[in-house]
Each structure stands twice: as structure tokens, then as C-alpha cells.
Short mmCIF file of C-alpha atoms and ligand atoms in Angstrom, two decimals:
data_model
loop_
_atom_site.label_atom_id
_atom_site.label_comp_id
_atom_site.label_asym_id
_atom_site.label_seq_id
_atom_site.Cartn_x
_atom_site.Cartn_y
_atom_site.Cartn_z
CA MET A 29 -5.55 13.39 3.29
CA PRO A 30 -6.61 15.16 0.09
CA GLN A 31 -6.56 13.00 -3.04
CA ASP A 32 -2.92 12.63 -3.96
CA PRO A 33 -1.60 9.30 -5.15
CA GLY A 34 1.90 10.76 -5.53
CA PRO A 35 4.95 10.20 -3.32
CA ARG A 36 4.87 11.66 0.19
CA VAL A 37 8.63 12.05 0.56
CA ILE A 38 10.14 15.25 -0.84
CA VAL A 39 13.93 15.03 -1.18
CA ALA A 40 15.63 18.38 -0.43
CA LEU A 41 18.17 19.07 -3.19
CA ASP A 42 20.44 21.21 -1.02
CA PHE A 43 23.42 21.35 -3.39
CA PRO A 44 25.63 24.25 -4.45
CA ALA A 45 25.42 23.42 -8.18
CA SER A 46 23.32 21.52 -10.69
CA ASP A 47 25.80 18.69 -11.36
CA PRO A 48 25.59 16.98 -7.95
CA ALA A 49 21.82 17.52 -7.93
CA LEU A 50 21.45 15.86 -11.34
CA ARG A 51 23.78 13.02 -10.32
CA LEU A 52 21.54 12.35 -7.33
CA LEU A 53 18.41 12.44 -9.48
CA ASP A 54 20.01 9.83 -11.77
CA ARG A 55 19.78 7.48 -8.82
CA LEU A 56 16.25 8.32 -7.72
CA ASP A 57 12.89 7.33 -9.21
CA PRO A 58 10.32 10.11 -9.73
CA ARG A 59 7.55 7.61 -8.94
CA ARG A 60 8.97 7.22 -5.42
CA CYS A 61 9.82 10.77 -4.38
CA ARG A 62 9.28 14.39 -5.13
CA VAL A 63 12.10 16.97 -4.82
CA LYS A 64 12.60 20.39 -3.27
CA ILE A 65 14.74 23.13 -4.84
CA GLY A 66 15.60 25.92 -2.43
CA LYS A 67 17.32 29.28 -2.47
CA GLU A 68 20.93 28.13 -2.78
CA LEU A 69 20.54 25.76 -5.72
CA PHE A 70 18.03 28.06 -7.44
CA THR A 71 20.31 31.08 -7.10
CA ARG A 72 23.23 29.12 -8.56
CA ALA A 73 21.49 27.08 -11.22
CA GLY A 74 18.36 29.09 -11.97
CA PRO A 75 15.07 28.36 -13.67
CA ALA A 76 16.73 26.21 -16.37
CA LEU A 77 17.53 23.60 -13.72
CA VAL A 78 13.94 23.64 -12.40
CA GLU A 79 12.64 23.01 -15.92
CA ARG A 80 15.18 20.25 -16.44
CA VAL A 81 14.22 18.50 -13.19
CA CYS A 82 10.53 18.74 -14.15
CA ALA A 83 11.37 17.30 -17.59
CA LEU A 84 13.03 14.34 -15.85
CA GLY A 85 9.59 13.56 -14.45
CA PHE A 86 10.11 14.79 -10.86
CA GLU A 87 7.45 16.93 -9.24
CA VAL A 88 9.23 20.00 -7.83
CA PHE A 89 8.54 21.96 -4.65
CA LEU A 90 10.14 25.37 -5.36
CA ASP A 91 11.05 26.55 -1.85
CA LEU A 92 11.78 30.26 -2.42
CA LYS A 93 9.51 31.60 0.36
CA TYR A 94 8.35 34.73 -1.45
CA HIS A 95 7.68 37.80 0.75
CA ASP A 96 7.14 41.14 -0.95
CA ILE A 97 4.35 43.48 -2.01
CA PRO A 98 1.26 41.64 -3.33
CA ASN A 99 1.81 42.43 -7.01
CA THR A 100 5.44 41.29 -6.96
CA VAL A 101 4.70 38.05 -5.12
CA ALA A 102 1.74 37.26 -7.39
CA ALA A 103 3.95 37.77 -10.46
CA ALA A 104 6.72 35.58 -8.98
CA CYS A 105 4.15 32.83 -8.26
CA ALA A 106 2.96 32.97 -11.86
CA ALA A 107 6.56 32.75 -13.07
CA ALA A 108 7.16 29.69 -10.85
CA ALA A 109 3.96 28.08 -12.13
CA ASP A 110 5.17 28.67 -15.70
CA LEU A 111 8.26 26.59 -14.87
CA GLY A 112 5.93 23.66 -14.20
CA VAL A 113 6.49 23.30 -10.45
CA TRP A 114 4.13 21.16 -8.36
CA MET A 115 4.32 23.27 -5.14
CA LEU A 116 5.67 26.68 -4.13
CA ASN A 117 5.62 28.79 -0.99
CA VAL A 118 5.26 32.30 0.38
CA HIS A 119 5.62 33.84 3.87
CA ALA A 120 2.26 34.14 5.60
CA SER A 121 3.58 37.24 7.37
CA GLY A 122 3.42 39.02 3.99
CA GLY A 123 -0.20 39.60 4.98
CA ARG A 124 -3.73 38.93 3.77
CA ARG A 125 -3.57 40.94 0.54
CA MET A 126 -0.26 39.35 -0.48
CA LEU A 127 -1.58 35.83 0.18
CA SER A 128 -4.84 36.49 -1.66
CA ALA A 129 -3.01 38.03 -4.62
CA ALA A 130 -0.74 35.00 -4.88
CA ARG A 131 -3.65 32.59 -4.72
CA GLU A 132 -5.76 34.54 -7.18
CA ARG A 133 -2.93 34.75 -9.71
CA LEU A 134 -2.64 30.95 -9.69
CA ASP A 135 -6.38 30.32 -9.95
CA GLY A 136 -7.73 29.37 -13.29
CA ARG A 137 -4.63 27.48 -14.38
CA SER A 138 -5.45 23.97 -15.51
CA GLN A 139 -2.49 22.58 -13.51
CA ARG A 140 -2.26 24.98 -10.58
CA PRO A 141 0.71 24.39 -8.29
CA LEU A 142 -0.04 23.91 -4.60
CA LEU A 143 0.53 27.16 -2.71
CA ILE A 144 1.92 26.70 0.80
CA ALA A 145 2.75 29.23 3.50
CA VAL A 146 5.68 29.50 5.85
CA THR A 147 4.34 30.64 9.26
CA VAL A 148 7.19 31.32 11.70
CA LEU A 149 10.74 30.29 10.76
CA THR A 150 11.71 27.55 13.19
CA SER A 151 15.09 29.25 13.59
CA LEU A 152 13.41 32.15 15.46
CA ASP A 153 13.15 31.79 19.22
CA ALA A 154 10.66 33.62 21.44
CA ASP A 155 13.09 36.53 22.12
CA GLU A 156 13.86 37.09 18.44
CA LEU A 157 10.20 36.93 17.60
CA GLU A 158 9.44 39.62 20.19
CA GLU A 159 12.33 41.72 18.87
CA ILE A 160 10.76 41.83 15.41
CA GLY A 161 7.42 42.82 16.89
CA PHE A 162 5.49 39.57 17.17
CA ARG A 163 3.44 39.24 20.36
CA GLY A 164 2.71 35.85 21.91
CA THR A 165 4.52 32.55 21.83
CA PRO A 166 5.94 31.03 18.64
CA ALA A 167 3.16 28.39 18.78
CA GLU A 168 0.44 31.07 18.97
CA ASN A 169 1.97 32.88 16.01
CA VAL A 170 2.20 29.65 13.99
CA GLU A 171 -1.48 28.96 14.60
CA ARG A 172 -2.60 32.52 13.81
CA LEU A 173 -0.59 32.63 10.56
CA ALA A 174 -1.73 29.16 9.52
CA GLY A 175 -5.32 30.37 10.04
CA LEU A 176 -4.64 33.38 7.85
CA ALA A 177 -3.20 31.09 5.15
CA GLN A 178 -6.28 28.87 5.22
CA ASP A 179 -8.60 31.87 5.22
CA THR A 180 -6.95 33.29 2.08
CA GLY A 181 -7.29 29.97 0.22
CA LEU A 182 -3.77 28.64 0.52
CA ASP A 183 -3.36 24.87 0.40
CA GLY A 184 -1.39 24.39 3.60
CA VAL A 185 1.72 25.29 5.58
CA VAL A 186 5.24 24.15 6.24
CA CYS A 187 5.47 23.11 9.90
CA SER A 188 7.59 21.08 12.28
CA PRO A 189 6.44 17.54 13.07
CA ARG A 190 5.70 18.79 16.60
CA GLU A 191 3.26 21.39 15.35
CA ALA A 192 1.53 18.98 12.95
CA ALA A 193 -0.97 17.30 15.29
CA GLY A 194 -2.38 20.57 16.61
CA LEU A 195 -2.60 22.12 13.16
CA ARG A 196 -4.26 18.99 11.75
CA ARG A 197 -6.94 19.10 14.48
CA ARG A 198 -7.56 22.78 14.02
CA PHE A 199 -7.46 23.11 10.24
CA GLY A 200 -8.76 19.72 9.02
CA GLU A 201 -7.69 16.95 6.71
CA ASP A 202 -7.47 18.93 3.47
CA PHE A 203 -5.03 21.56 4.72
CA ARG A 204 -1.65 20.24 3.61
CA LEU A 205 1.09 19.99 6.20
CA VAL A 206 4.64 19.79 4.88
CA THR A 207 7.19 18.83 7.55
CA PRO A 208 10.99 19.07 7.48
CA GLY A 209 13.01 17.95 10.51
CA VAL A 210 12.41 14.29 9.70
CA ARG A 211 15.01 11.65 10.52
CA PRO A 212 14.63 7.92 9.97
CA ALA A 213 15.20 5.89 13.13
CA GLY A 214 18.95 5.82 13.89
CA ALA A 215 19.94 8.55 11.37
CA ALA A 216 22.37 11.40 12.12
CA MET A 217 20.61 14.55 13.36
CA GLY A 218 22.89 17.00 11.51
CA ASP A 219 21.93 20.50 12.67
CA GLN A 220 18.28 19.52 13.24
CA ARG A 221 17.30 19.52 16.90
CA ARG A 222 13.65 18.63 17.25
CA VAL A 223 13.17 15.74 14.91
CA ALA A 224 10.58 13.03 14.31
CA THR A 225 10.79 9.78 12.42
CA PRO A 226 8.83 9.54 9.16
CA ALA A 227 6.22 7.36 10.87
CA GLU A 228 5.84 9.81 13.76
CA ALA A 229 5.48 12.79 11.42
CA LEU A 230 2.82 11.04 9.35
CA ALA A 231 0.97 9.86 12.44
CA ALA A 232 0.93 13.49 13.67
CA GLY A 233 -0.85 14.47 10.48
CA ALA A 234 1.89 15.47 8.02
CA HIS A 235 1.01 14.92 4.36
CA TYR A 236 4.51 15.38 2.98
CA LEU A 237 7.92 14.84 4.54
CA VAL A 238 10.90 16.97 3.46
CA ILE A 239 14.04 14.89 3.90
CA GLY A 240 17.50 16.04 2.84
CA ARG A 241 20.75 14.69 4.17
CA PRO A 242 19.54 11.26 5.30
CA ILE A 243 19.04 10.64 1.57
CA THR A 244 21.35 13.08 -0.22
CA ALA A 245 24.42 12.32 1.93
CA ALA A 246 23.85 8.55 2.07
CA PRO A 247 26.35 6.31 0.28
CA ASP A 248 23.39 4.77 -1.54
CA PRO A 249 20.61 7.40 -1.75
CA ALA A 250 18.17 5.06 -3.52
CA ALA A 251 18.57 2.46 -0.76
CA SER A 252 18.15 5.12 1.90
CA LEU A 253 14.90 6.31 0.27
CA ARG A 254 13.75 2.70 -0.02
CA HIS A 255 14.34 2.13 3.68
CA ILE A 256 12.39 5.27 4.56
CA LEU A 257 9.48 4.20 2.33
CA GLU A 258 9.52 0.77 3.95
CA GLU A 259 9.50 2.37 7.40
CA ILE A 260 6.45 4.40 6.26
CA GLU A 261 4.66 1.33 4.86
CA ARG A 262 5.20 -0.57 8.10
CA SER A 263 3.75 2.25 10.18
O1 LIG B 7 18.98 17.73 5.42
P1 LIG B 7 17.68 17.98 6.12
O2 LIG B 7 16.76 16.78 6.12
O3 LIG B 7 17.85 18.58 7.48
O4 LIG B 7 16.97 19.07 5.19
C1 LIG B 7 15.76 19.65 5.53
C2 LIG B 7 15.34 20.65 4.51
O5 LIG B 7 14.17 21.32 4.99
C3 LIG B 7 16.34 21.75 4.21
O6 LIG B 7 16.19 22.11 2.83
C4 LIG B 7 15.96 22.86 5.14
O7 LIG B 7 16.30 24.13 4.66
C5 LIG B 7 14.43 22.71 5.15
N1 LIG B 7 13.78 23.24 6.35
C6 LIG B 7 14.09 22.83 7.64
N2 LIG B 7 13.43 23.36 8.70
C7 LIG B 7 12.50 24.27 8.52
C8 LIG B 7 12.15 24.71 7.24
C9 LIG B 7 12.83 24.17 6.16
O8 LIG B 7 14.92 21.95 7.82
N3 LIG B 7 11.86 24.74 9.56
#
């Protein structure tokens, strides 16, 4: 694990407006979790909310999955870094020049955000992948795109807990693995299908766990986070 004394749980703020997101953050401690702001909340509440969440002391993973021509993606990454985010992501399938441009634009900042790649969306099955022109199995594509991300200097990838062990072996300790699809023992699955417990995901090599509804939809989100952290400590 690269040096990072910060929290390993990233709470997904999947809300349709800033008010419920801020109400949740009132009940969480930035020393115990980081947070993820994705496309829905960002599109509704915008950069002002990102800056506000950063000002509350939370480290923010801005999950906007940029995918465009190199110059546009590099400029968007710089804009995200200006908001003060801790981590952001791009699609590895944007290609080598796009990934390098994004990385280079962030280099030289005193507080550079971590730059993570999305490999293959887990919603795509083998048939859909073939339909959009990808050869090989989803797993082969994940590995190839993760290799491209590492080769272009990115800090890691988003991956499922099931992919984590293989990627950890292949790409080493310093390549950050961020895993959604995490459910504490006994929690509702929601629409997730292939899940792992926090302990299983960490044992497989994940550095950071993205967890949404088990915390955000809990009657007592702080208690739910506490239980998850205890489960991690025990593992
Ligand atoms: O509520 P839940 O814990 O399922 O939330 C998981 C979060 O991780 C959501 O923001 C979801 O969009 C994101 N995610 C995912 N699976 C992926 C990539 C991202 O669940 N493969």
C-alpha cells in the first residue's frame, strides 16, 4: 500500500441535490471517511458543492469519468484539480495520448490529485463489449487497459473486488485499486450482483472501498460507517 494514512472508505454521495448530501456529511467525520461525488450530484449541484465539501474537510473523489480528446480531458482534469479534489478519473479507453495528456497536466502541482482510470464498465457484458468492437473477454480488456493506465503514469484503476487480486499481482503494491460493489456482511445487495465484504475486498488488494447505500441509506449512517470500520479493523 502506498503511503496514505487517510481513510480507506469512500462514501458515494449518490444524491439528487446538495441538501441531502450536506445533511449526510453533517453526520460523518472527515477523519473516518472520504467521499465520492458522481455525475448526478455534480450535474445538479455543480463545482460549488465540490468546493463546499472540500471546505468541510472531506477529501473528494470526483467521479466524472472523463473521456474526450486529449486537450479537452487534460483541461477538465486541471479544472477538477483547481476545485481541490483528492482523486479524479478518466476512461482508459480514451487512449494513450489522452491518458498522458491528463497526467502531464496534473504534474507539477504541489498537491496533485490522484488520477485513476476506469477500464471496462462492469455493466458491459461480453456481447456488448464485442458489439462496440472490443476483442477478448472482459477480464482480458480490464487487464490490458489497466496496463495502459500504469504505463501512462496513472495512479491506479477502479475495479471490482473480484478483479482486485489479479490486478494487484500484476501491477504491484503502489498501483491504487479502488473497488465499488462492497457490502458489509448481512447488508442489502441493492442492484449490485457480485459483491465482496470490506474485509474480502481489502484482502484481495483493494486500497480504497467505495460504499454508498449501506451507509447513505442507513438509519444511522455514522453507526453504519463505524461498523464497517470495525469490520475492517478486525480483519
Ligand atoms: O450504493 P452502492 O454501494 O452500490 O454505490 C456504489 C457506488 O460505486 C455508486 O456510486 C456506483 O455508481 C459506483 N460504481 C459501482 N460499480 C462500478 C463502478 C462504480 O457501483 N463498477
